PDB file of C-alpha atoms and ligand atoms in Angstrom:
ATOM      1  CA  UNK R   1      76.719  91.767 135.051  1.00 36.00           C
ATOM      2  CA  UNK R   2      77.977  91.558 138.214  1.00 38.00           C
ATOM      3  CA  UNK R   3      81.219  93.314 138.276  1.00 39.00           C
ATOM      4  CA  UNK R   4      80.961  97.719 138.248  1.00 39.00           C
ATOM      5  CA  UNK R   5      82.475 100.761 137.441  1.00 41.00           C
ATOM      6  CA  UNK R   6      84.639  99.111 134.436  1.00 45.00           C
ATOM      7  CA  UNK R   7      86.077 102.069 131.857  1.00 46.00           C
ATOM      8  CA  UNK R   8      85.570  99.535 129.030  1.00 46.00           C
ATOM      9  CA  UNK R   9      83.234 102.347 126.746  1.00 44.00           C
ATOM     10  CA  UNK R  10      85.912 104.733 127.376  1.00 42.00           C
ATOM     11  CA  UNK R  11      88.977 102.639 126.620  1.00 47.00           C
ATOM     12  CA  UNK R  12      90.731 104.154 123.617  1.00 49.00           C
ATOM     13  CA  UNK R  13      90.828 102.463 120.487  1.00 51.00           C
ATOM     14  CA  UNK R  14      93.927 100.978 119.246  1.00 61.00           C
ATOM     15  CA  UNK R  15      96.670 103.177 118.589  1.00 71.00           C
ATOM     16  CA  UNK R  16      99.868 102.597 117.982  1.00 83.00           C
ATOM     17  CA  UNK R  17     101.007 105.157 121.136  1.00 83.00           C
ATOM     18  CA  UNK R  18      98.295 102.898 123.117  1.00 83.00           C
ATOM     19  CA  UNK R  19      99.933  99.641 121.643  1.00 87.00           C
ATOM     20  CA  UNK R  20     103.360 101.206 122.464  1.00 90.00           C
ATOM     21  CA  UNK R  21     102.642 102.341 125.862  1.00 92.00           C
ATOM     22  CA  UNK R  22     100.825  98.976 126.712  1.00 94.00           C
ATOM     23  CA  UNK R  23     103.993  97.048 126.083  1.00 94.00           C
ATOM     24  CA  UNK R  24     106.311  99.389 127.921  1.00 95.00           C
ATOM     25  CA  UNK R  25     103.836  98.573 131.021  1.00 96.00           C
ATOM     26  CA  UNK R  26     103.957  94.566 130.431  1.00 96.00           C
ATOM     27  CA  UNK R  27     107.938  94.367 129.582  1.00 95.00           C
ATOM     28  CA  UNK R  28     108.323  95.854 132.933  1.00 96.00           C
ATOM     29  CA  UNK R  29     105.719  93.271 134.434  1.00 94.00           C
ATOM     30  CA  UNK R  30     103.618  95.428 135.645  1.00 96.00           C
ATOM     31  CA  UNK R  31      99.957  94.026 136.078  1.00 96.00           C
ATOM     32  CA  UNK R  32      96.971  95.379 134.127  1.00 97.00           C
ATOM     33  CA  UNK R  33      93.829  96.129 135.818  1.00 97.00           C
ATOM     34  CA  UNK R  34      90.144  96.161 134.761  1.00 96.00           C
ATOM     35  CA  UNK R  35      90.026  99.696 134.278  1.00 94.00           C
ATOM     36  CA  UNK R  36      93.569 100.753 132.621  1.00 95.00           C
ATOM     37  CA  UNK R  37      93.952 101.150 129.095  1.00 92.00           C
ATOM     38  CA  UNK R  38      94.589  97.845 126.704  1.00 94.00           C
ATOM     39  CA  UNK R  39      94.552  96.955 122.987  1.00 93.00           C
ATOM     40  CA  UNK R  40      91.537  95.355 121.649  1.00 93.00           C
ATOM     41  CA  UNK R  41      93.269  92.319 120.736  1.00 93.00           C
ATOM     42  CA  UNK R  42      94.363  92.020 124.329  1.00 95.00           C
ATOM     43  CA  UNK R  43      90.726  92.194 125.825  1.00 96.00           C
ATOM     44  CA  UNK R  44      89.234  89.535 123.536  1.00 96.00           C
ATOM     45  CA  UNK R  45      92.024  87.431 123.622  1.00 95.00           C
ATOM     46  CA  UNK R  46      91.677  87.189 127.255  1.00 97.00           C
ATOM     47  CA  UNK R  47      87.831  87.161 127.474  1.00 97.00           C
ATOM     48  CA  UNK R  48      88.051  84.121 124.846  1.00 95.00           C
ATOM     49  CA  UNK R  49      90.758  82.206 126.930  1.00 95.00           C
ATOM     50  CA  UNK R  50      89.613  82.887 130.562  1.00 97.00           C
ATOM     51  CA  UNK R  51      85.904  81.967 129.136  1.00 97.00           C
ATOM     52  CA  UNK R  52      86.796  78.732 127.700  1.00 95.00           C
ATOM     53  CA  UNK R  53      88.561  78.174 131.055  1.00 95.00           C
ATOM     54  CA  UNK R  54      85.872  79.041 132.546  1.00 96.00           C
ATOM     55  CA  UNK R  55      83.319  76.603 130.632  1.00 96.00           C
ATOM     56  CA  UNK R  56      85.845  73.600 130.953  1.00 95.00           C
ATOM     57  CA  UNK R  57      85.430  74.177 134.782  1.00 95.00           C
ATOM     58  CA  UNK R  58      81.947  73.472 134.404  1.00 94.00           C
ATOM     59  CA  UNK R  59      81.587  70.987 131.875  1.00 94.00           C
ATOM     60  CA  UNK R  60      84.514  69.354 133.933  1.00 94.00           C
ATOM     61  CA  UNK R  61      82.265  68.821 136.812  1.00 94.00           C
ATOM     62  CA  UNK R  62      80.050  66.693 134.618  1.00 93.00           C
ATOM     63  CA  UNK R  63      82.405  63.322 134.271  1.00 93.00           C
ATOM     64  CA  UNK R  64      83.480  63.294 137.670  1.00 94.00           C
ATOM     65  CA  UNK R  65      79.566  63.986 139.236  1.00 92.00           C
ATOM     66  CA  UNK R  66      78.497  60.879 137.768  1.00 88.00           C
ATOM     67  CA  UNK R  67      80.452  58.811 140.097  1.00 96.00           C
ATOM     68  CA  UNK R  68      79.759  60.754 143.254  1.00 96.00           C
ATOM     69  CA  UNK R  69      76.889  58.384 144.197  1.00 96.00           C
ATOM     70  CA  UNK R  70      79.043  55.406 143.029  1.00 96.00           C
ATOM     71  CA  UNK R  71      82.519  56.174 145.364  1.00 97.00           C
ATOM     72  CA  UNK R  72      83.476  53.562 146.924  1.00 96.00           C
ATOM     73  CA  UNK R  73      83.290  54.650 150.356  1.00 97.00           C
ATOM     74  CA  UNK R  74      82.366  57.582 152.085  1.00 97.00           C
ATOM     75  CA  UNK R  75      86.300  58.836 152.622  1.00 96.00           C
ATOM     76  CA  UNK R  76      86.285  58.897 148.476  1.00 97.00           C
ATOM     77  CA  UNK R  77      82.715  60.215 148.159  1.00 97.00           C
ATOM     78  CA  UNK R  78      83.166  63.045 150.516  1.00 97.00           C
ATOM     79  CA  UNK R  79      86.516  64.118 148.725  1.00 97.00           C
ATOM     80  CA  UNK R  80      85.078  63.588 145.305  1.00 97.00           C
ATOM     81  CA  UNK R  81      82.255  65.649 146.642  1.00 97.00           C
ATOM     82  CA  UNK R  82      84.426  68.631 147.580  1.00 97.00           C
ATOM     83  CA  UNK R  83      86.605  68.502 144.282  1.00 97.00           C
ATOM     84  CA  UNK R  84      83.618  68.746 142.091  1.00 97.00           C
ATOM     85  CA  UNK R  85      82.124  71.791 144.164  1.00 97.00           C
ATOM     86  CA  UNK R  86      85.892  73.308 143.502  1.00 97.00           C
ATOM     87  CA  UNK R  87      85.274  73.174 140.269  1.00 96.00           C
ATOM     88  CA  UNK R  88      81.946  74.463 140.083  1.00 96.00           C
ATOM     89  CA  UNK R  89      83.597  77.435 142.012  1.00 96.00           C
ATOM     90  CA  UNK R  90      86.685  77.755 139.749  1.00 97.00           C
ATOM     91  CA  UNK R  91      83.983  78.377 136.775  1.00 96.00           C
ATOM     92  CA  UNK R  92      83.119  80.860 139.067  1.00 95.00           C
ATOM     93  CA  UNK R  93      85.669  82.643 139.601  1.00 94.00           C
ATOM     94  CA  UNK R  94      86.321  82.860 136.082  1.00 97.00           C
ATOM     95  CA  UNK R  95      83.507  84.332 134.689  1.00 97.00           C
ATOM     96  CA  UNK R  96      84.028  86.937 137.215  1.00 96.00           C
ATOM     97  CA  UNK R  97      87.049  87.470 135.775  1.00 97.00           C
ATOM     98  CA  UNK R  98      86.239  87.635 132.438  1.00 97.00           C
ATOM     99  CA  UNK R  99      83.283  90.048 133.519  1.00 97.00           C
ATOM    100  CA  UNK R 100      85.639  92.720 134.582  1.00 97.00           C
ATOM    101  CA  UNK R 101      86.584  92.810 130.622  1.00 97.00           C
ATOM    102  CA  UNK R 102      83.274  93.935 129.660  1.00 96.00           C
ATOM    103  CA  UNK R 103      81.015  91.044 129.099  1.00 97.00           C
ATOM    104  CA  UNK R 104      78.262  89.446 130.748  1.00 95.00           C
ATOM    105  CA  UNK R 105      78.356  86.045 132.499  1.00 94.00           C
ATOM    106  CA  UNK R 106      74.852  85.874 130.809  1.00 93.00           C
ATOM    107  CA  UNK R 107      76.458  86.167 127.492  1.00 96.00           C
ATOM    108  CA  UNK R 108      79.168  83.413 128.020  1.00 97.00           C
ATOM    109  CA  UNK R 109      77.128  81.207 129.496  1.00 95.00           C
ATOM    110  CA  UNK R 110      74.643  81.930 126.629  1.00 95.00           C
ATOM    111  CA  UNK R 111      77.546  81.155 124.200  1.00 95.00           C
ATOM    112  CA  UNK R 112      78.346  77.710 126.444  1.00 95.00           C
ATOM    113  CA  UNK R 113      75.071  76.313 126.133  1.00 95.00           C
ATOM    114  CA  UNK R 114      74.016  77.696 122.109  1.00 94.00           C
ATOM    115  CA  UNK R 115      77.270  75.489 121.289  1.00 91.00           C
ATOM    116  CA  UNK R 116      78.964  78.605 120.296  1.00 92.00           C
ATOM    117  CA  UNK R 117      81.857  78.405 122.875  1.00 92.00           C
ATOM    118  CA  UNK R 118      84.840  75.988 122.999  1.00 90.00           C
ATOM    119  CA  UNK R 119      85.534  73.938 126.074  1.00 91.00           C
ATOM    120  CA  UNK R 120      88.412  71.936 126.752  1.00 91.00           C
ATOM    121  CA  UNK R 121      88.252  68.450 125.026  1.00 91.00           C
ATOM    122  CA  UNK R 122      89.327  66.316 127.282  1.00 91.00           C
ATOM    123  CA  UNK R 123      85.836  66.503 129.233  1.00 91.00           C
ATOM    124  CA  UNK R 124      84.033  64.939 126.018  1.00 93.00           C
ATOM    125  CA  UNK R 125      85.552  61.432 127.110  1.00 94.00           C
ATOM    126  CA  UNK R 126      83.295  58.893 129.451  1.00 94.00           C
ATOM    127  CA  UNK R 127      84.577  57.638 132.632  1.00 95.00           C
ATOM    128  CA  UNK R 128      83.881  54.220 132.767  1.00 96.00           C
ATOM    129  CA  UNK R 129      85.031  52.784 135.714  1.00 97.00           C
ATOM    130  CA  UNK R 130      85.935  54.055 139.209  1.00 98.00           C
ATOM    131  CA  UNK R 131      89.596  54.117 138.010  1.00 98.00           C
ATOM    132  CA  UNK R 132      88.983  56.922 135.775  1.00 98.00           C
ATOM    133  CA  UNK R 133      88.371  59.090 138.512  1.00 98.00           C
ATOM    134  CA  UNK R 134      91.567  58.331 139.947  1.00 98.00           C
ATOM    135  CA  UNK R 135      93.241  58.318 136.315  1.00 98.00           C
ATOM    136  CA  UNK R 136      91.338  62.220 135.777  1.00 97.00           C
ATOM    137  CA  UNK R 137      92.691  63.863 139.324  1.00 98.00           C
ATOM    138  CA  UNK R 138      96.300  62.601 138.684  1.00 98.00           C
ATOM    139  CA  UNK R 139      96.235  63.430 134.879  1.00 98.00           C
ATOM    140  CA  UNK R 140      93.755  65.759 133.588  1.00 97.00           C
ATOM    141  CA  UNK R 141      94.061  67.922 137.070  1.00 97.00           C
ATOM    142  CA  UNK R 142      97.911  67.143 136.858  1.00 97.00           C
ATOM    143  CA  UNK R 143      97.599  68.568 133.099  1.00 97.00           C
ATOM    144  CA  UNK R 144      95.507  71.757 134.158  1.00 96.00           C
ATOM    145  CA  UNK R 145      98.535  72.235 136.951  1.00 96.00           C
ATOM    146  CA  UNK R 146     101.157  72.347 134.511  1.00 96.00           C
ATOM    147  CA  UNK R 147      98.958  74.803 132.964  1.00 94.00           C
ATOM    148  CA  UNK R 148      97.832  77.092 134.927  1.00 95.00           C
ATOM    149  CA  UNK R 149     101.037  77.800 137.804  1.00 96.00           C
ATOM    150  CA  UNK R 150     102.524  79.901 134.840  1.00 96.00           C
ATOM    151  CA  UNK R 151      98.810  81.761 134.791  1.00 96.00           C
ATOM    152  CA  UNK R 152      99.590  82.879 138.732  1.00 96.00           C
ATOM    153  CA  UNK R 153     101.815  85.569 136.982  1.00 95.00           C
ATOM    154  CA  UNK R 154     100.074  86.251 134.159  1.00 96.00           C
ATOM    155  CA  UNK R 155      99.874  89.886 133.359  1.00 97.00           C
ATOM    156  CA  UNK R 156      95.933  90.714 133.926  1.00 98.00           C
ATOM    157  CA  UNK R 157      95.275  91.161 137.489  1.00 97.00           C
ATOM    158  CA  UNK R 158      92.348  89.531 137.932  1.00 97.00           C
ATOM    159  CA  UNK R 159      92.693  86.265 136.130  1.00 97.00           C
ATOM    160  CA  UNK R 160      96.415  86.108 137.898  1.00 96.00           C
ATOM    161  CA  UNK R 161      94.675  86.579 141.293  1.00 96.00           C
ATOM    162  CA  UNK R 162      91.888  83.790 140.870  1.00 95.00           C
ATOM    163  CA  UNK R 163      94.901  81.227 139.155  1.00 95.00           C
ATOM    164  CA  UNK R 164      96.263  81.289 142.954  1.00 95.00           C
ATOM    165  CA  UNK R 165      93.341  79.579 144.562  1.00 92.00           C
ATOM    166  CA  UNK R 166      92.527  77.754 142.021  1.00 95.00           C
ATOM    167  CA  UNK R 167      96.193  76.374 141.831  1.00 95.00           C
ATOM    168  CA  UNK R 168      96.126  75.242 145.245  1.00 95.00           C
ATOM    169  CA  UNK R 169      92.704  73.613 144.813  1.00 96.00           C
ATOM    170  CA  UNK R 170      94.031  71.595 141.847  1.00 96.00           C
ATOM    171  CA  UNK R 171      96.757  70.448 143.888  1.00 96.00           C
ATOM    172  CA  UNK R 172      94.130  68.779 146.162  1.00 95.00           C
ATOM    173  CA  UNK R 173      92.770  66.993 143.344  1.00 97.00           C
ATOM    174  CA  UNK R 174      95.945  65.713 141.770  1.00 97.00           C
ATOM    175  CA  UNK R 175      96.795  64.213 145.338  1.00 96.00           C
ATOM    176  CA  UNK R 176      93.424  62.598 145.667  1.00 96.00           C
ATOM    177  CA  UNK R 177      93.797  61.186 141.891  1.00 98.00           C
ATOM    178  CA  UNK R 178      97.303  59.508 142.626  1.00 98.00           C
ATOM    179  CA  UNK R 179      96.122  57.979 145.927  1.00 98.00           C
ATOM    180  CA  UNK R 180      93.487  56.437 144.034  1.00 98.00           C
ATOM    181  CA  UNK R 181      95.758  55.198 141.237  1.00 98.00           C
ATOM    182  CA  UNK R 182      98.050  53.870 144.061  1.00 98.00           C
ATOM    183  CA  UNK R 183      95.205  51.995 146.146  1.00 98.00           C
ATOM    184  CA  UNK R 184      93.899  50.011 143.169  1.00 98.00           C
ATOM    185  CA  UNK R 185      97.808  49.576 141.860  1.00 98.00           C
ATOM    186  CA  UNK R 186      98.291  47.882 145.265  1.00 98.00           C
ATOM    187  CA  UNK R 187      95.247  46.219 145.254  1.00 98.00           C
ATOM    188  CA  UNK R 188      93.711  42.890 142.876  1.00 98.00           C
ATOM    189  CA  UNK R 189      95.011  41.969 139.694  1.00 98.00           C
ATOM    190  CA  UNK R 190      91.514  43.346 138.449  1.00 98.00           C
ATOM    191  CA  UNK R 191      92.026  46.442 140.436  1.00 98.00           C
ATOM    192  CA  UNK R 192      95.649  47.006 138.900  1.00 98.00           C
ATOM    193  CA  UNK R 193      93.788  46.179 135.586  1.00 98.00           C
ATOM    194  CA  UNK R 194      91.369  48.571 135.880  1.00 98.00           C
ATOM    195  CA  UNK R 195      93.955  51.311 136.563  1.00 98.00           C
ATOM    196  CA  UNK R 196      95.895  50.135 133.269  1.00 98.00           C
ATOM    197  CA  UNK R 197      92.825  50.810 131.306  1.00 98.00           C
ATOM    198  CA  UNK R 198      92.140  54.126 132.690  1.00 98.00           C
ATOM    199  CA  UNK R 199      95.723  55.333 132.017  1.00 98.00           C
ATOM    200  CA  UNK R 200      95.425  53.614 128.529  1.00 98.00           C
ATOM    201  CA  UNK R 201      92.219  55.871 127.968  1.00 98.00           C
ATOM    202  CA  UNK R 202      93.275  59.227 129.278  1.00 98.00           C
ATOM    203  CA  UNK R 203      97.197  59.332 128.461  1.00 98.00           C
ATOM    204  CA  UNK R 204      96.611  60.890 124.730  1.00 98.00           C
ATOM    205  CA  UNK R 205      93.686  63.181 125.350  1.00 97.00           C
ATOM    206  CA  UNK R 206      95.882  64.503 128.533  1.00 97.00           C
ATOM    207  CA  UNK R 207      98.516  65.267 126.023  1.00 98.00           C
ATOM    208  CA  UNK R 208      95.947  67.150 123.656  1.00 96.00           C
ATOM    209  CA  UNK R 209      95.009  69.291 126.711  1.00 95.00           C
ATOM    210  CA  UNK R 210      97.852  71.444 126.060  1.00 95.00           C
ATOM    211  CA  UNK R 211      96.614  72.758 123.075  1.00 93.00           C
ATOM    212  CA  UNK R 212      97.788  72.446 118.911  1.00 92.00           C
ATOM    213  CA  UNK R 213     101.564  72.030 118.357  1.00 93.00           C
ATOM    214  CA  UNK R 214     103.653  75.336 118.770  1.00 89.00           C
ATOM    215  CA  UNK R 215     103.743  75.161 114.770  1.00 85.00           C
ATOM    216  CA  UNK R 216     100.087  75.433 114.545  1.00 84.00           C
ATOM    217  CA  UNK R 217      99.144  77.610 117.582  1.00 74.00           C
ATOM    218  CA  UNK R 218      97.529  80.604 116.135  1.00 66.00           C
ATOM    219  CA  UNK R 219      97.186  82.731 119.646  1.00 64.00           C
ATOM    220  CA  UNK R 220     100.784  81.791 120.902  1.00 66.00           C
ATOM    221  CA  UNK R 221     102.717  84.892 119.753  1.00 83.00           C
ATOM    222  CA  UNK R 222     100.773  87.343 121.045  1.00 87.00           C
ATOM    223  CA  UNK R 223     100.162  85.744 124.050  1.00 90.00           C
ATOM    224  CA  UNK R 224     103.520  85.535 124.679  1.00 91.00           C
ATOM    225  CA  UNK R 225     104.393  88.759 123.630  1.00 93.00           C
ATOM    226  CA  UNK R 226     101.172  90.043 126.151  1.00 95.00           C
ATOM    227  CA  UNK R 227     102.799  87.504 129.055  1.00 95.00           C
ATOM    228  CA  UNK R 228      99.118  86.178 128.834  1.00 95.00           C
ATOM    229  CA  UNK R 229     101.130  83.228 128.452  1.00 91.00           C
ATOM    230  CA  UNK R 230     104.647  81.972 129.858  1.00 91.00           C
ATOM    231  CA  UNK R 231     105.199  79.001 128.249  1.00 93.00           C
ATOM    232  CA  UNK R 232     104.261  77.363 124.563  1.00 92.00           C
ATOM    233  CA  UNK R 233     101.840  74.649 124.053  1.00 94.00           C
ATOM    234  CA  UNK R 234     104.843  72.199 123.303  1.00 95.00           C
ATOM    235  CA  UNK R 235     107.219  73.277 126.291  1.00 96.00           C
ATOM    236  CA  UNK R 236     104.192  72.385 128.920  1.00 96.00           C
ATOM    237  CA  UNK R 237     103.612  69.279 127.263  1.00 98.00           C
ATOM    238  CA  UNK R 238     107.084  68.156 128.033  1.00 98.00           C
ATOM    239  CA  UNK R 239     107.400  69.334 131.202  1.00 97.00           C
ATOM    240  CA  UNK R 240     104.014  67.416 131.918  1.00 98.00           C
ATOM    241  CA  UNK R 241     105.084  64.224 130.644  1.00 98.00           C
ATOM    242  CA  UNK R 242     108.546  64.715 132.441  1.00 98.00           C
ATOM    243  CA  UNK R 243     106.648  64.728 135.552  1.00 97.00           C
ATOM    244  CA  UNK R 244     104.074  62.241 135.196  1.00 98.00           C
ATOM    245  CA  UNK R 245     106.042  59.411 133.251  1.00 98.00           C
ATOM    246  CA  UNK R 246     108.163  58.857 136.581  1.00 98.00           C
ATOM    247  CA  UNK R 247     104.874  59.094 138.611  1.00 98.00           C
ATOM    248  CA  UNK R 248     103.346  55.883 136.310  1.00 98.00           C
ATOM    249  CA  UNK R 249     106.640  54.098 136.516  1.00 98.00           C
ATOM    250  CA  UNK R 250     105.960  54.307 140.525  1.00 98.00           C
ATOM    251  CA  UNK R 251     102.730  52.723 140.057  1.00 98.00           C
ATOM    252  CA  UNK R 252     103.891  49.752 138.233  1.00 98.00           C
ATOM    253  CA  UNK R 253     101.653  51.080 135.051  1.00 98.00           C
ATOM    254  CA  UNK R 254     102.557  51.106 131.354  1.00 98.00           C
ATOM    255  CA  UNK R 255     102.066  53.738 129.232  1.00 98.00           C
ATOM    256  CA  UNK R 256     100.492  53.306 125.801  1.00 98.00           C
ATOM    257  CA  UNK R 257     103.271  54.333 123.942  1.00 98.00           C
ATOM    258  CA  UNK R 258     105.705  52.331 122.404  1.00 98.00           C
ATOM    259  CA  UNK R 259     107.937  55.097 121.141  1.00 98.00           C
ATOM    260  CA  UNK R 260     108.303  56.369 124.987  1.00 98.00           C
ATOM    261  CA  UNK R 261     111.548  56.584 125.931  1.00 98.00           C
ATOM    262  CA  UNK R 262     114.124  58.527 128.254  1.00 97.00           C
ATOM    263  CA  UNK R 263     116.847  60.768 126.081  1.00 97.00           C
ATOM    264  CA  UNK R 264     119.180  63.383 128.032  1.00 95.00           C
ATOM    265  CA  UNK R 265     117.131  63.674 130.854  1.00 94.00           C
ATOM    266  CA  UNK R 266     113.444  64.219 129.105  1.00 97.00           C
ATOM    267  CA  UNK R 267     110.816  61.450 128.054  1.00 98.00           C
ATOM    268  CA  UNK R 268     110.436  61.746 124.328  1.00 98.00           C
ATOM    269  CA  UNK R 269     106.803  60.697 123.372  1.00 98.00           C
ATOM    270  CA  UNK R 270     105.095  59.216 119.776  1.00 98.00           C
ATOM    271  CA  UNK R 271     103.256  61.153 117.904  1.00 96.00           C
ATOM    272  CA  UNK R 272      99.566  62.656 118.968  1.00 97.00           C
ATOM    273  CA  UNK R 273      96.697  62.017 117.121  1.00 96.00           C
ATOM    274  CA  UNK R 274      95.843  65.639 116.273  1.00 96.00           C
ATOM    275  CA  UNK R 275      92.754  64.529 113.896  1.00 95.00           C
ATOM    276  CA  UNK R 276      91.467  62.828 117.060  1.00 95.00           C
ATOM    277  CA  UNK R 277      91.565  66.336 118.766  1.00 94.00           C
ATOM    278  CA  UNK R 278      90.116  68.404 115.591  1.00 93.00           C
ATOM    279  CA  UNK R 279      87.237  65.975 115.576  1.00 93.00           C
ATOM    280  CA  UNK R 280      86.492  66.695 119.505  1.00 93.00           C
ATOM    281  CA  UNK R 281      86.982  70.057 119.438  1.00 91.00           C
ATOM    282  CA  UNK R 282      84.276  70.260 116.651  1.00 89.00           C
ATOM    283  CA  UNK R 283      81.665  68.620 118.312  1.00 88.00           C
ATOM    284  CA  UNK R 284      82.145  65.019 117.566  1.00 89.00           C
ATOM    285  CA  UNK R 285      84.169  63.454 120.266  1.00 91.00           C
ATOM    286  CA  UNK R 286      82.499  60.476 122.475  1.00 91.00           C
ATOM    287  CA  UNK R 287      80.486  62.657 124.654  1.00 93.00           C
ATOM    288  CA  UNK R 288      79.982  66.066 123.080  1.00 92.00           C
ATOM    289  CA  UNK R 289      76.126  65.976 122.729  1.00 93.00           C
ATOM    290  CA  UNK R 290      75.840  63.995 126.079  1.00 93.00           C
ATOM    291  CA  UNK R 291      77.798  66.607 128.345  1.00 94.00           C
ATOM    292  CA  UNK R 292      76.108  70.110 126.430  1.00 94.00           C
ATOM    293  CA  UNK R 293      72.770  68.028 127.097  1.00 95.00           C
ATOM    294  CA  UNK R 294      73.778  67.582 130.872  1.00 94.00           C
ATOM    295  CA  UNK R 295      75.001  71.367 130.951  1.00 94.00           C
ATOM    296  CA  UNK R 296      71.313  73.180 129.683  1.00 96.00           C
ATOM    297  CA  UNK R 297      69.042  70.973 131.734  1.00 96.00           C
ATOM    298  CA  UNK R 298      71.196  72.023 134.833  1.00 94.00           C
ATOM    299  CA  UNK R 299      70.799  75.659 133.706  1.00 95.00           C
ATOM    300  CA  UNK R 300      66.859  74.511 132.713  1.00 96.00           C
ATOM    301  CA  UNK R 301      66.440  73.196 136.152  1.00 96.00           C
ATOM    302  CA  UNK R 302      68.082  76.341 138.072  1.00 95.00           C
ATOM    303  CA  UNK R 303      65.737  78.846 136.442  1.00 96.00           C
ATOM    304  CA  UNK R 304      63.319  79.530 139.363  1.00 97.00           C
ATOM    305  CA  UNK R 305      66.506  79.738 141.688  1.00 96.00           C
ATOM    306  CA  UNK R 306      67.458  82.455 139.605  1.00 93.00           C
ATOM    307  CA  UNK R 307      64.385  84.048 139.406  1.00 95.00           C
ATOM    308  CA  UNK R 308      63.733  84.223 143.210  1.00 97.00           C
ATOM    309  CA  UNK R 309      67.111  85.351 143.443  1.00 94.00           C
ATOM    310  CA  UNK R 310      66.168  88.260 141.326  1.00 91.00           C
ATOM    311  CA  UNK R 311      63.030  89.170 142.922  1.00 93.00           C
ATOM    312  CA  UNK R 312      64.484  88.865 146.073  1.00 93.00           C
ATOM    313  CA  UNK R 313      67.345  91.277 145.094  1.00 91.00           C
ATOM    314  CA  UNK R 314      64.651  93.723 144.110  1.00 91.00           C
ATOM    315  CA  UNK R 315      62.702  93.646 147.422  1.00 90.00           C
ATOM    316  CA  UNK R 316      66.148  94.492 149.337  1.00 89.00           C
ATOM    317  CA  UNK R 317      66.548  97.768 146.682  1.00 82.00           C
ATOM    318  CA  UNK R 318      63.287 100.091 146.721  1.00 73.00           C
ATOM    319  CA  UNK R 319      63.082 101.378 142.806  1.00 70.00           C
ATOM    320  CA  UNK R 320      64.834  98.468 141.638  1.00 66.00           C
ATOM    321  CA  UNK R 321      62.846  95.827 139.317  1.00 63.00           C
ATOM    322  CA  UNK R 322      63.658  91.981 138.510  1.00 58.00           C
ATOM    323  CA  UNK R 323      65.244  91.613 135.211  1.00 58.00           C
TER     324      UNK R 323
HETATM  325 FE1  FE2 U   1      89.318  73.100 138.304  1.00 78.84          FE
HETATM  326 FE1  FE2 U   2      90.563  70.193 139.708  1.00 78.84          FE
END
């Protein structure tokens, strides 16, 4: 655990007085900081949300990492390498933000590696062609931005501050993805077909990224009251569709949704397959096992680095032993 001097052990238990005073601060748009009193449920909600977000960043490196050696030019390779590194950095900022709530990074990583933690379902889909790298940047990072911009104003200070830099980097990711799609769509018929196929496969899973519909979302009420969440799942999904459909039409692509139509300035879309979402969330997506196996291998391969770092740190601090 890398954060220090936190008062989590002495935080008063939830009483109606603590909850009332806390809500007054939230309503006044005050930022909550690590040593402030907070209801246990607020702390637990944030640990769950921030750690799931951190895990998603790390697992999200895997489908794209597969393409670094196969990028079609040096420029594409450099951009993809930078993007994948950014995602690793996002994971680290977020684990650090979660640690300020009194949970250790080791514990969170253990939850991920032992299959006890959730991460975004989107990263359990395969990347079959180079166009998938374009579609991921354009759509997956685009959806991430839509979800994360409001989190820059989230009530918990360390999370909100981490999100500011993350959103700037996600914006670069979205643009590099869209530029790949644009290049393919202006290329040969075969390249355009590849872009269309990637859109066909990524569109619906991207809509699922915003989470279950509001009527089925168990966390929305309290998260909204605590200003962790500023918009509901359905509102963010609609904003994403409204922003993204014109971009796809500009590319000359068709969306895989026969019901998609514009009404009163909004793009109305068809029914999302929530059974598929639940299956992938429960561990039965196309690549769930492969992703976790790759993450476990990376963790095992890095054991000597962690050990060396601890031995080195112990040597720098007299009296401290390597853990
Ligand atoms: Fe990210
Ligand atoms: Fe990203």
